Amino acid sequence: MSENQLYTRVSEFLSLEADLLDHKAYDEWLALWEKSGLYIVPVEHDVTDFANHLNVAYDDDEMRQLRIARLSNGEAVSTVGAENTVRTLSRIRILEASDELVTVRCAYCLYENNKNGVRAFPANVEFILKPTEDSFLIQQKVARVMKSNEHLTTVSYLF
Amino acid sequence: MTKTTSIPVKSITSAADMVMEDRVHKSLYSDPEIFEEELDKVFNHTWVWLAHESEIPDSGSYKTAKIGRQPVIVVRDRKGNIHVLQNRCRHRGATVCEKKHGKTKAFTCPYHGWGYGLDGSLRALPKPEEYENILDKAEFGLNSLRFETYQGMIFATLDDSIESLDSFLGGAKKWMDLFMKQSGGYPVQVLGDHRFRFPGNWKIQLENTTDAYHFPIVHKSFISSIDDQTAEVFDFLDGDGFVEDLGNGHSVMVMIPDLVDLEANLDDPIPERFQPLADELAKEGKSEAEIKRLVRAVGGSGFNLNLFPNVSCSMAFFRNLVPISVDETEIHHVAIGGKGAPAAFNQKRMRLHEHFQGPMGFGTPDDGEAWERVQHGSKAGTDGWIMVNRGMSRLSTSEDGNVKGAVCSETGMRAAYQQYKKMMAAEEKE
Ligand code: FES
Ligand SMILES: [Fe+2]
């Protein structure tokens, strides 16, 4: 595959991922994941040994399923008001690519509409993707959200 | 008995008067003048929690914190002694450090370069000639504040005349001793913290720490996310739990009596959810006794100890509140584990913390939403009372001779508000 082709496919995949979250297509979103994959929102931005640090979120397969259930089942009062989100992404850069793994970083901004107005959460997001025949599976997604290392407000969705 | 009908607020002239035995007035959440008065009368004249000793392990380790709104630095000097320093350069007043925590050899003011030692003393300054005969360096160190510690928890005060920390904590000390048993036989170690802000008054969070009543309602989605056995443990409203007024505004809410003493009942069966941890520790060759101790401790204590005004030892973490303004509060949920404990133990503790606490936990965001609603609701009408009378007619006396109510009584809130009232009623202080 040429560099251009890879870039196009990766970009398409990142757009798909963000689109599924914005449109609450959670089952499809869960299907994008490798079972052993990890979804992480670290507290400190320079951390790489996530397991041995406290994170804002550290979701393995089981926790991802539970989190999706929490976001969708209407039991959590904080998720009821979180009506819609818009995720934009840009500045996509492939850092490393082999037949087994593709590491890609992008600028990511989540806008949330809640009763206090529209809030923006800019983040550097890094994906490790596993190429499949015609797409990718997510091996790891790390969202380094601005202010996560200072103080956030509470968050009722996934970055 | 006081009636629960409205009491006209016109008859009330001070914040102290807005605290009755069974209710408090909603202006306490929203009046900016009262907030300023609280910073002075409460935060400037009591023991305020700043850090745990494990957060500043080495010489040069420091953490920045606040007493009310005032920035301070908690630091360990070269000899290993702790200092609490006002974070304000003695030249023209810039803060000398803005990082949350770190390690340094000295504090150098970024404005004109005055350099302070780890004990706060002024060591050097650029171009000293112009200060010839007019500045004695010995008099221009960073201001050092009075502090005392108990069980590794560092508290400071701006008031040199108040009672000792030991006497202030009083009946709470027994519970702090019990709380510190959750590191599985290793020294308690801070593992990191979650920080978030919510648009509401600090006392809304203060109340919540001894509010068992909300748990099955607000935390329904958390309960749905845990296994049945654990859900049963968390179903404590009908159990034998209780709330005890410990004096000086402190209180303890025991939700799970079986988990009060984590060094007792070591032979209890291992809960399902901790079996994988037990298996992992066994694979690492840990002895059966150690595995039992670690597994018993890993989920934390069965109680919340609320220490007036800004910290609690809350099941498995320290909850620290920092008032930002009358309608904004910053909360730190400080995760703890064992220093030198097996990695699997500390990892499990962090994963449990992430599951409930912090900005993306399965618990905290729902608490935050409820608190925000309280703040919003406080704008309705002029004559609104916040009721804290739950359980008042069914009080008893505890083993230690304290007022005691049911687990979902509002005994802890009343304790905190009575201390608040006492402090707010004090004459204007400097
Ligand atoms: S303000 Fe600190 S050196 Fe001038
Ligand atoms: Fe809660």
Coordinates of C-alpha atoms and ligand atoms in Angstrom, one line a residue:
Chain A
M1 CA 0.0 0.0 0.0
S2 CA 1.4 3.5 -0.8
E3 CA 1.8 6.1 1.9
N4 CA -1.0 8.0 0.4
Q5 CA -3.3 5.0 0.4
L6 CA -2.5 4.3 4.0
Y7 CA -3.0 7.9 5.0
T8 CA -6.4 7.9 3.4
R9 CA -7.5 4.7 5.0
V10 CA -6.3 5.8 8.4
S11 CA -8.1 9.2 8.1
E12 CA -11.3 7.5 7.0
F13 CA -11.1 5.2 10.0
L14 CA -10.5 8.0 12.5
S15 CA -13.5 9.9 11.0
L16 CA -15.6 6.8 11.3
E17 CA -14.6 6.3 15.0
A18 CA -15.5 9.9 15.9
D19 CA -18.7 9.8 13.8
L20 CA -19.9 6.7 15.6
L21 CA -19.4 8.3 19.0
D22 CA -21.1 11.5 18.0
H23 CA -24.1 9.6 16.7
K24 CA -24.1 7.2 19.7
A25 CA -23.7 4.1 17.5
Y26 CA -22.1 2.4 20.4
D27 CA -22.3 -1.2 19.3
E28 CA -20.6 -0.3 16.1
W29 CA -18.0 1.6 18.0
L30 CA -17.3 -1.4 20.3
A31 CA -16.9 -3.5 17.2
L32 CA -13.9 -1.3 16.1
W33 CA -11.9 -2.7 19.0
E34 CA -9.4 -5.4 19.3
K35 CA -10.5 -7.4 22.4
S36 CA -7.2 -6.8 24.2
G37 CA -7.4 -3.1 23.3
L38 CA -7.1 -0.3 25.9
Y39 CA -8.9 3.0 25.9
I40 CA -7.0 5.5 28.1
V41 CA -7.4 9.1 29.3
P42 CA -4.3 9.7 31.3
V43 CA -4.1 12.4 34.0
E44 CA -0.5 13.4 33.3
H45 CA 0.4 13.9 29.6
D46 CA 3.9 12.5 29.7
V47 CA 2.9 9.1 31.2
T48 CA 3.4 6.0 29.1
D49 CA 3.2 3.3 31.7
F50 CA -0.5 3.7 32.1
A51 CA -1.2 0.5 34.1
N52 CA 1.0 1.8 37.0
H53 CA -0.5 5.3 37.0
L54 CA -3.8 6.7 38.0
N55 CA -5.7 7.6 34.8
V56 CA -9.0 9.5 34.3
A57 CA -10.1 6.4 32.4
Y58 CA -8.4 3.1 31.8
D59 CA -10.9 0.8 30.0
D60 CA -10.2 -2.7 28.9
D61 CA -12.9 -4.7 27.0
E62 CA -15.0 -5.2 30.1
M63 CA -14.9 -1.6 31.3
R64 CA -15.6 -0.4 27.7
Q65 CA -18.8 -2.4 27.6
L66 CA -19.8 -1.2 31.1
R67 CA -19.1 2.4 30.2
I68 CA -21.2 2.1 27.0
A69 CA -24.0 0.6 29.1
R70 CA -23.8 3.5 31.5
L71 CA -23.9 6.0 28.7
S72 CA -26.9 4.4 27.1
N73 CA -29.2 2.9 29.8
G74 CA -30.5 6.2 31.2
E75 CA -29.6 5.4 34.8
A76 CA -26.9 8.0 35.1
V77 CA -28.4 11.5 35.7
S78 CA -25.2 13.1 34.3
T79 CA -25.6 11.4 31.0
V80 CA -29.2 12.4 30.5
G81 CA -28.3 16.0 30.1
A82 CA -25.4 15.3 27.8
E83 CA -27.5 15.5 24.7
N84 CA -25.1 16.0 21.8
T85 CA -21.5 16.2 21.0
V86 CA -19.5 17.1 18.0
R87 CA -16.0 15.8 17.5
T88 CA -13.6 17.3 15.0
L89 CA -10.2 15.9 14.1
S90 CA -7.4 17.2 12.0
R91 CA -3.6 17.3 11.9
I92 CA -3.5 13.6 11.4
R93 CA 0.0 12.2 11.3
I94 CA 1.2 8.6 11.0
L95 CA 4.1 8.2 13.4
E96 CA 4.9 4.6 12.6
A97 CA 3.6 2.0 10.2
S98 CA 4.2 -1.7 9.7
D99 CA 2.1 -4.5 8.5
E100 CA 1.1 -5.3 12.1
L101 CA 0.6 -1.9 13.6
V102 CA 0.0 1.7 12.6
T103 CA 0.6 4.4 15.2
V104 CA -1.2 7.7 14.4
R105 CA -1.6 11.0 16.2
C106 CA -4.2 13.7 15.6
A107 CA -5.6 16.9 17.0
Y108 CA -9.1 16.2 18.4
C109 CA -11.7 18.5 19.8
L110 CA -14.9 17.4 21.5
Y111 CA -17.6 20.0 21.8
E112 CA -20.3 19.3 24.2
N113 CA -23.7 21.0 24.5
N114 CA -25.0 21.0 28.0
K115 CA -27.2 23.2 30.1
N116 CA -24.3 25.5 30.8
G117 CA -23.6 26.1 27.1
V118 CA -21.1 24.6 24.7
R119 CA -17.8 23.4 26.1
A120 CA -14.8 22.4 24.2
F121 CA -12.3 19.8 25.2
P122 CA -9.2 19.9 22.9
A123 CA -7.0 16.8 23.0
N124 CA -4.0 15.1 21.5
V125 CA -5.2 11.6 20.6
E126 CA -3.0 8.8 19.7
F127 CA -4.2 5.5 18.2
I128 CA -2.4 2.3 17.7
L129 CA -4.3 0.5 15.0
K130 CA -4.1 -3.1 13.8
P131 CA -4.6 -3.4 10.0
T132 CA -7.3 -5.9 9.0
E133 CA -8.1 -7.0 5.4
D134 CA -10.1 -3.8 4.6
S135 CA -9.9 -1.6 7.7
F136 CA -8.4 -1.5 11.2
L137 CA -9.0 -2.6 14.8
I138 CA -8.1 -0.3 17.7
Q139 CA -5.3 -1.7 19.8
Q140 CA -5.0 1.4 21.9
K141 CA -6.5 4.9 22.0
V142 CA -4.9 7.4 24.3
A143 CA -6.6 10.8 24.7
R144 CA -4.4 13.4 26.3
V145 CA -7.1 16.0 27.1
M146 CA -6.2 19.6 27.9
K147 CA -6.5 20.3 31.6
S148 CA -6.7 16.6 32.5
N149 CA -3.5 17.3 34.4
E150 CA -5.0 20.3 36.2
H151 CA -8.7 20.0 36.7
L152 CA -11.5 19.0 34.4
T153 CA -15.2 19.3 34.8
T154 CA -17.1 16.0 35.0
V155 CA -17.4 14.3 31.7
S156 CA -20.4 12.3 30.4
Y157 CA -19.0 10.8 27.2
L158 CA -16.0 9.2 25.7
F159 CA -13.2 11.3 24.2
Chain B
M1 CA -39.9 20.3 67.6
T2 CA -39.3 22.9 64.9
K3 CA -41.9 23.2 62.2
T4 CA -40.8 22.4 58.7
T5 CA -42.9 25.3 57.3
S6 CA -41.0 28.3 56.0
I7 CA -39.2 30.6 58.4
P8 CA -39.0 34.2 57.0
V9 CA -35.4 35.0 56.1
K10 CA -36.0 38.6 56.9
S11 CA -35.5 37.8 60.6
I12 CA -32.0 36.5 59.9
T13 CA -29.1 38.9 59.8
S14 CA -26.0 36.8 59.8
A15 CA -24.6 33.6 58.3
A16 CA -24.4 32.0 61.7
D17 CA -28.1 32.6 62.2
M18 CA -28.8 30.8 58.9
V19 CA -27.7 27.6 60.5
M20 CA -30.5 26.1 62.7
E21 CA -30.3 22.7 64.3
D22 CA -32.4 21.1 61.6
R23 CA -31.9 23.3 58.5
V24 CA -29.7 25.8 56.9
H25 CA -30.6 28.7 54.6
K26 CA -29.8 28.4 50.9
S27 CA -28.1 31.8 50.9
L28 CA -25.1 30.0 52.4
Y29 CA -24.6 28.5 48.9
S30 CA -25.0 31.6 46.9
D31 CA -24.2 34.9 48.8
P32 CA -20.7 36.1 47.8
E33 CA -20.4 38.2 51.0
I34 CA -20.9 35.1 53.1
F35 CA -18.3 33.3 51.0
E36 CA -15.7 36.0 51.8
E37 CA -16.6 35.8 55.5
E38 CA -16.2 32.0 55.4
L39 CA -12.7 32.3 54.0
D40 CA -11.8 34.6 56.9
K41 CA -13.7 33.0 59.8
V42 CA -13.5 29.4 58.8
F43 CA -10.5 28.7 56.6
N44 CA -8.1 31.3 58.2
H45 CA -8.8 30.0 61.7
T46 CA -8.8 26.2 61.6
W47 CA -6.6 23.3 60.6
V48 CA -6.7 22.9 56.8
W49 CA -5.5 19.7 55.2
L50 CA -2.8 20.2 52.6
A51 CA -1.1 16.9 51.8
H52 CA -0.1 13.4 52.8
E53 CA 3.6 12.9 53.8
S54 CA 4.0 10.4 51.0
E55 CA 3.4 13.1 48.4
I56 CA 6.7 14.7 49.4
P57 CA 8.9 11.6 49.9
D58 CA 12.3 13.1 49.3
S59 CA 14.4 16.1 50.1
G60 CA 13.2 18.8 47.7
S61 CA 9.8 17.2 47.0
Y62 CA 7.0 19.7 47.1
K63 CA 3.3 20.0 46.6
T64 CA 1.4 23.3 46.1
A65 CA -1.9 23.7 47.8
K66 CA -4.3 26.3 49.2
I67 CA -5.6 27.4 52.5
G68 CA -8.9 28.9 51.4
R69 CA -7.7 30.9 48.4
Q70 CA -4.2 31.4 49.7
P71 CA -1.4 29.6 47.8
V72 CA 1.1 27.6 49.9
I73 CA 3.9 25.1 49.3
V74 CA 4.4 22.0 51.3
V75 CA 8.0 21.0 51.0
R76 CA 10.6 18.7 52.5
D77 CA 14.0 20.3 53.1
R78 CA 17.5 18.8 52.8
K79 CA 17.4 17.4 56.4
G80 CA 14.0 15.7 55.7
N81 CA 12.0 18.3 57.7
I82 CA 8.6 19.5 56.4
H83 CA 7.8 23.1 55.9
V84 CA 4.6 24.9 54.9
L85 CA 5.5 28.1 53.1
Q86 CA 3.4 30.9 51.9
N87 CA 3.8 30.9 48.1
R88 CA 4.6 34.5 47.8
C89 CA 8.0 36.1 47.0
R90 CA 9.0 38.7 49.7
H91 CA 10.2 41.2 47.1
R92 CA 7.1 42.2 45.1
G93 CA 5.0 39.3 45.7
A94 CA 5.0 36.8 42.8
T95 CA 4.4 33.2 43.5
V96 CA 7.6 31.2 43.4
C97 CA 6.1 28.0 42.2
E98 CA 3.1 27.1 40.1
K99 CA 3.5 23.4 39.5
K100 CA 1.2 20.9 41.3
H101 CA 4.1 19.0 42.6
G102 CA 7.7 18.2 41.8
K103 CA 11.2 18.1 43.1
T104 CA 13.6 21.1 43.3
K105 CA 16.8 22.3 45.0
A106 CA 15.4 25.8 45.6
F107 CA 12.6 28.1 44.8
T108 CA 13.7 30.9 42.5
C109 CA 11.2 33.7 41.9
P110 CA 10.7 34.2 38.2
Y111 CA 10.3 37.9 38.4
H112 CA 13.6 39.3 39.7
G113 CA 15.3 36.1 40.6
W114 CA 15.3 36.0 44.4
G115 CA 16.3 32.6 45.5
Y116 CA 14.9 30.7 48.5
G117 CA 16.1 27.5 50.1
L118 CA 13.8 24.6 50.7
D119 CA 13.2 25.9 54.3
G120 CA 12.0 29.2 52.8
S121 CA 15.1 31.2 53.8
L122 CA 16.2 33.9 51.4
R123 CA 19.6 32.7 50.1
A124 CA 20.6 34.9 47.2
L125 CA 19.4 37.7 45.0
P126 CA 20.8 39.4 41.9
K127 CA 22.7 42.7 42.2
P128 CA 22.7 42.8 46.0
E129 CA 24.7 46.1 46.1
E130 CA 21.5 48.2 45.8
Y131 CA 20.3 46.6 49.0
E132 CA 23.3 47.6 51.0
N133 CA 22.4 48.3 54.6
I134 CA 18.7 48.3 53.8
L135 CA 17.7 44.7 53.6
D136 CA 18.5 41.9 56.0
K137 CA 18.1 38.6 54.2
A138 CA 17.3 36.8 57.4
E139 CA 14.0 38.8 57.6
F140 CA 12.9 38.1 54.1
G141 CA 12.4 34.4 53.9
L142 CA 9.1 33.0 52.6
N143 CA 6.7 33.1 55.4
S144 CA 6.5 29.8 57.2
L145 CA 3.2 28.6 58.5
R146 CA 2.3 26.5 61.5
F147 CA 1.6 22.9 60.6
E148 CA 1.1 19.6 62.5
T149 CA 0.6 16.1 61.3
Y150 CA -1.4 13.1 62.3
Q151 CA -1.1 9.7 60.6
G152 CA 1.0 11.3 57.8
M153 CA -1.7 13.8 57.0
I154 CA -0.3 17.3 57.0
F155 CA -2.6 20.1 58.2
A156 CA -1.6 23.8 58.4
T157 CA -3.2 26.9 59.9
L158 CA -2.9 30.6 59.5
D159 CA -3.9 31.1 63.2
D160 CA -1.1 30.5 65.7
S161 CA -3.6 30.7 68.6
I162 CA -5.9 27.8 67.9
E163 CA -5.7 24.5 69.7
S164 CA -3.3 21.7 68.7
L165 CA -4.2 19.5 65.7
D166 CA -4.3 16.6 68.1
S167 CA -7.0 18.2 70.2
F168 CA -8.9 19.5 67.1
L169 CA -9.1 16.0 65.6
G170 CA -10.1 14.5 68.9
G171 CA -12.5 11.6 68.4
A172 CA -11.7 11.5 64.7
K173 CA -8.2 10.1 65.4
K174 CA -9.4 6.7 66.1
W175 CA -11.0 6.5 62.7
M176 CA -7.9 7.9 61.0
D177 CA -6.0 5.1 62.6
L178 CA -8.5 2.6 61.2
F179 CA -8.5 4.2 57.8
M180 CA -4.7 3.9 57.4
K181 CA -5.0 0.1 57.6
Q182 CA -6.0 -0.2 54.0
S183 CA -2.6 -0.3 52.5
G184 CA -2.2 -4.0 53.2
G185 CA 0.5 -3.8 55.8
Y186 CA 2.7 -1.3 53.8
P187 CA 2.9 2.4 54.5
V188 CA 0.1 4.5 53.0
Q189 CA 1.3 6.0 49.7
V190 CA -0.5 8.5 47.5
L191 CA -0.8 7.1 44.0
G192 CA -2.1 10.1 42.1
D193 CA -5.2 12.2 42.1
H194 CA -8.3 13.2 40.1
R195 CA -9.1 16.9 40.1
F196 CA -12.3 18.5 38.8
R197 CA -14.4 21.5 39.4
F198 CA -18.2 21.8 39.8
P199 CA -20.3 24.9 39.6
G200 CA -21.5 24.9 43.2
N201 CA -20.7 25.9 46.7
W202 CA -18.1 23.9 48.8
K203 CA -20.6 23.1 51.5
I204 CA -22.6 21.0 49.1
Q205 CA -19.7 18.7 48.7
L206 CA -19.0 18.8 52.5
E207 CA -22.5 17.6 53.1
N208 CA -22.3 14.8 50.5
T209 CA -19.5 12.9 52.3
T210 CA -21.9 11.8 55.0
D211 CA -24.9 11.4 52.7
A212 CA -25.6 7.7 52.4
Y213 CA -29.2 8.5 51.5
H214 CA -28.3 9.5 47.9
F215 CA -26.2 6.4 47.1
P216 CA -28.8 4.0 45.6
I217 CA -30.4 6.8 43.7
V218 CA -27.6 8.9 42.3
H219 CA -25.3 5.9 41.9
K220 CA -27.7 3.5 40.3
S221 CA -25.6 3.3 37.1
F222 CA -22.5 2.4 39.2
I223 CA -24.4 -0.3 41.0
S224 CA -25.5 -1.7 37.7
S225 CA -21.9 -1.9 36.6
I226 CA -20.7 -4.1 39.5
D227 CA -21.2 -7.8 40.2
D228 CA -24.2 -9.0 42.3
Q229 CA -22.0 -9.8 45.4
T230 CA -20.5 -6.3 45.4
A231 CA -23.8 -4.7 44.8
E232 CA -25.1 -6.4 47.9
V233 CA -22.2 -5.0 50.0
F234 CA -23.1 -1.5 48.7
D235 CA -26.7 -2.0 49.6
F236 CA -26.1 -0.6 53.0
L237 CA -29.1 1.6 53.7
D238 CA -30.9 -1.2 55.6
G239 CA -27.8 -2.5 57.3
D240 CA -26.3 -1.8 60.7
G241 CA -24.3 1.2 59.5
F242 CA -24.5 4.5 61.4
V243 CA -23.3 8.1 61.5
E244 CA -21.5 9.5 64.5
D245 CA -20.8 13.1 65.4
L246 CA -17.2 13.2 66.5
G247 CA -17.1 16.8 67.6
N248 CA -15.5 19.9 66.1
G249 CA -17.5 19.4 62.9
H250 CA -16.0 15.9 62.2
S251 CA -18.2 12.9 61.7
V252 CA -18.0 9.3 60.5
M253 CA -20.5 7.5 58.4
V254 CA -20.0 3.7 58.6
M255 CA -21.7 2.1 55.6
I256 CA -20.2 -1.4 55.8
P257 CA -19.5 -2.3 59.4
D258 CA -17.7 -5.5 58.4
L259 CA -15.0 -3.3 56.7
V260 CA -14.3 -1.0 59.6
D261 CA -11.2 -2.9 60.7
L262 CA -9.3 -4.2 57.8
E263 CA -6.9 -6.1 60.0
A264 CA -9.7 -8.1 61.5
N265 CA -11.6 -11.0 60.0
L266 CA -8.7 -12.0 57.7
D267 CA -10.1 -15.4 57.3
D268 CA -13.3 -14.2 55.7
P269 CA -13.9 -15.7 52.2
I270 CA -12.3 -13.8 49.4
P271 CA -15.0 -11.8 47.5
E272 CA -15.4 -12.9 43.9
R273 CA -14.3 -9.7 42.4
F274 CA -10.9 -9.9 44.1
Q275 CA -10.3 -13.6 43.3
P276 CA -8.2 -12.7 40.2
L277 CA -6.0 -10.5 42.4
A278 CA -5.6 -13.3 44.9
D279 CA -4.7 -15.7 42.1
E280 CA -2.1 -13.2 40.7
L281 CA -0.5 -12.7 44.1
A282 CA -0.4 -16.5 44.6
K283 CA 1.3 -16.8 41.2
E284 CA 3.9 -14.3 42.4
G285 CA 4.6 -16.6 45.3
K286 CA 3.1 -14.4 48.0
S287 CA 2.2 -16.2 51.3
E288 CA -1.4 -17.0 52.1
A289 CA -1.3 -14.6 55.1
E290 CA -0.1 -11.8 52.9
I291 CA -2.6 -12.5 50.2
K292 CA -5.4 -12.5 52.8
R293 CA -4.2 -9.2 54.2
L294 CA -3.9 -7.5 50.8
V295 CA -7.2 -8.8 49.5
R296 CA -9.0 -7.7 52.6
A297 CA -7.5 -4.2 52.3
V298 CA -7.7 -3.6 48.6
G299 CA -11.3 -2.3 48.4
G300 CA -10.8 0.2 51.2
S301 CA -12.6 0.9 54.4
G302 CA -16.3 0.6 55.0
F303 CA -16.6 4.2 56.2
N304 CA -16.3 7.9 55.3
L305 CA -14.6 10.1 57.8
N306 CA -15.5 13.7 57.3
L307 CA -12.9 16.1 58.7
F308 CA -14.1 19.7 58.9
P309 CA -13.6 21.7 56.8
N310 CA -11.8 20.4 53.7
V311 CA -10.8 16.8 53.7
S312 CA -12.3 13.4 54.2
C313 CA -10.9 9.9 54.5
S314 CA -13.5 8.4 52.2
M315 CA -13.6 4.6 51.9
A316 CA -10.5 4.2 49.7
F317 CA -9.2 7.8 49.1
F318 CA -8.8 11.3 50.5
R319 CA -11.4 13.8 49.3
N320 CA -10.1 17.3 49.4
L321 CA -12.2 20.3 48.7
V322 CA -10.9 23.7 47.6
P323 CA -13.3 26.6 47.5
I324 CA -12.8 28.7 44.4
S325 CA -15.7 31.1 44.6
V326 CA -19.2 31.1 46.1
D327 CA -20.4 28.9 43.3
E328 CA -17.4 27.0 42.2
T329 CA -15.5 24.3 44.0
E330 CA -12.5 22.2 43.1
I331 CA -12.4 18.6 44.3
H332 CA -9.4 16.3 44.5
H333 CA -9.9 12.6 44.8
V334 CA -6.5 11.4 46.0
A335 CA -5.9 7.7 45.3
I336 CA -3.9 5.8 47.9
G337 CA -2.1 2.4 48.0
G338 CA 0.8 0.8 49.7
K339 CA 4.4 2.0 49.4
G340 CA 6.3 -1.1 48.2
A341 CA 3.2 -3.2 48.0
P342 CA 2.9 -5.7 45.1
A343 CA 2.2 -3.8 41.8
A344 CA -0.9 -5.9 41.3
F345 CA -2.4 -4.5 44.6
N346 CA -1.7 -0.9 43.7
Q347 CA -2.9 -1.4 40.2
K348 CA -6.2 -2.9 41.4
R349 CA -6.6 0.0 43.8
M350 CA -6.1 2.5 41.0
R351 CA -8.5 0.7 38.7
L352 CA -11.2 0.7 41.4
H353 CA -10.6 4.4 42.0
E354 CA -11.0 5.1 38.2
H355 CA -14.2 3.0 38.1
F356 CA -16.0 5.3 40.6
Q357 CA -14.0 8.5 41.1
G358 CA -12.9 11.4 39.0
P359 CA -14.2 13.3 36.0
M360 CA -14.9 10.1 34.0
G361 CA -15.8 7.8 36.9
F362 CA -19.1 5.9 37.1
G363 CA -19.9 7.7 40.3
T364 CA -18.5 11.2 40.5
P365 CA -20.2 12.8 37.4
D366 CA -23.6 11.9 38.8
D367 CA -22.7 13.4 42.2
G368 CA -21.5 16.5 40.3
E369 CA -24.8 16.7 38.4
A370 CA -26.8 16.5 41.7
W371 CA -24.6 19.1 43.4
E372 CA -25.0 21.4 40.4
R373 CA -28.8 21.0 40.7
V374 CA -28.6 22.0 44.3
Q375 CA -26.7 25.2 43.4
H376 CA -29.2 25.9 40.6
G377 CA -32.2 25.2 42.8
S378 CA -30.8 27.6 45.4
K379 CA -31.8 30.5 43.1
A380 CA -35.5 29.7 43.4
G381 CA -37.4 32.0 45.8
T382 CA -36.1 34.0 48.7
D383 CA -37.2 31.9 51.5
G384 CA -35.6 28.5 50.9
W385 CA -34.3 26.2 53.5
I386 CA -32.0 23.2 53.1
M387 CA -33.3 20.4 55.4
V388 CA -30.8 18.5 57.4
N389 CA -33.2 17.0 59.9
R390 CA -33.2 13.4 58.7
G391 CA -33.0 11.0 61.6
M392 CA -33.2 13.6 64.3
S393 CA -35.9 11.9 66.2
R394 CA -34.1 8.5 66.4
L395 CA -30.7 9.4 67.7
S396 CA -28.8 7.3 70.2
T397 CA -25.5 7.4 72.0
S398 CA -22.4 5.6 70.6
E399 CA -19.9 3.5 72.5
D400 CA -17.7 6.6 72.7
G401 CA -20.5 8.7 74.1
N402 CA -21.2 10.6 70.8
V403 CA -24.5 11.4 69.2
K404 CA -25.3 8.7 66.7
G405 CA -27.9 8.3 64.0
A406 CA -28.8 5.8 61.3
V407 CA -26.5 5.4 58.3
C408 CA -28.8 7.5 56.2
S409 CA -29.4 10.1 58.8
E410 CA -28.1 13.7 58.3
T411 CA -26.2 13.6 61.6
G412 CA -22.8 14.3 59.9
M413 CA -24.2 17.3 58.1
R414 CA -25.6 18.7 61.3
A415 CA -22.2 18.2 63.0
A416 CA -20.4 20.1 60.3
Y417 CA -23.0 22.9 60.2
Q418 CA -22.8 23.4 64.0
Q419 CA -19.1 23.8 63.8
Y420 CA -19.5 26.2 60.9
K421 CA -22.1 28.1 62.9
K422 CA -19.7 28.4 65.9
M423 CA -16.9 29.7 63.7
M424 CA -19.1 32.1 61.7
A425 CA -20.5 33.5 65.0
A426 CA -17.1 34.5 66.2
E427 CA -16.3 38.2 66.4
E428 CA -14.5 39.7 63.4
K429 CA -10.9 38.5 63.5
E430 CA -7.8 39.9 61.9
Ligands
FES1 S1 8.9 39.6 42.9 FE1 10.1 38.0 43.4 S2 12.1 38.7 42.9 FE2 10.8 40.4 42.5
FE2 FE -22.1 10.1 45.7

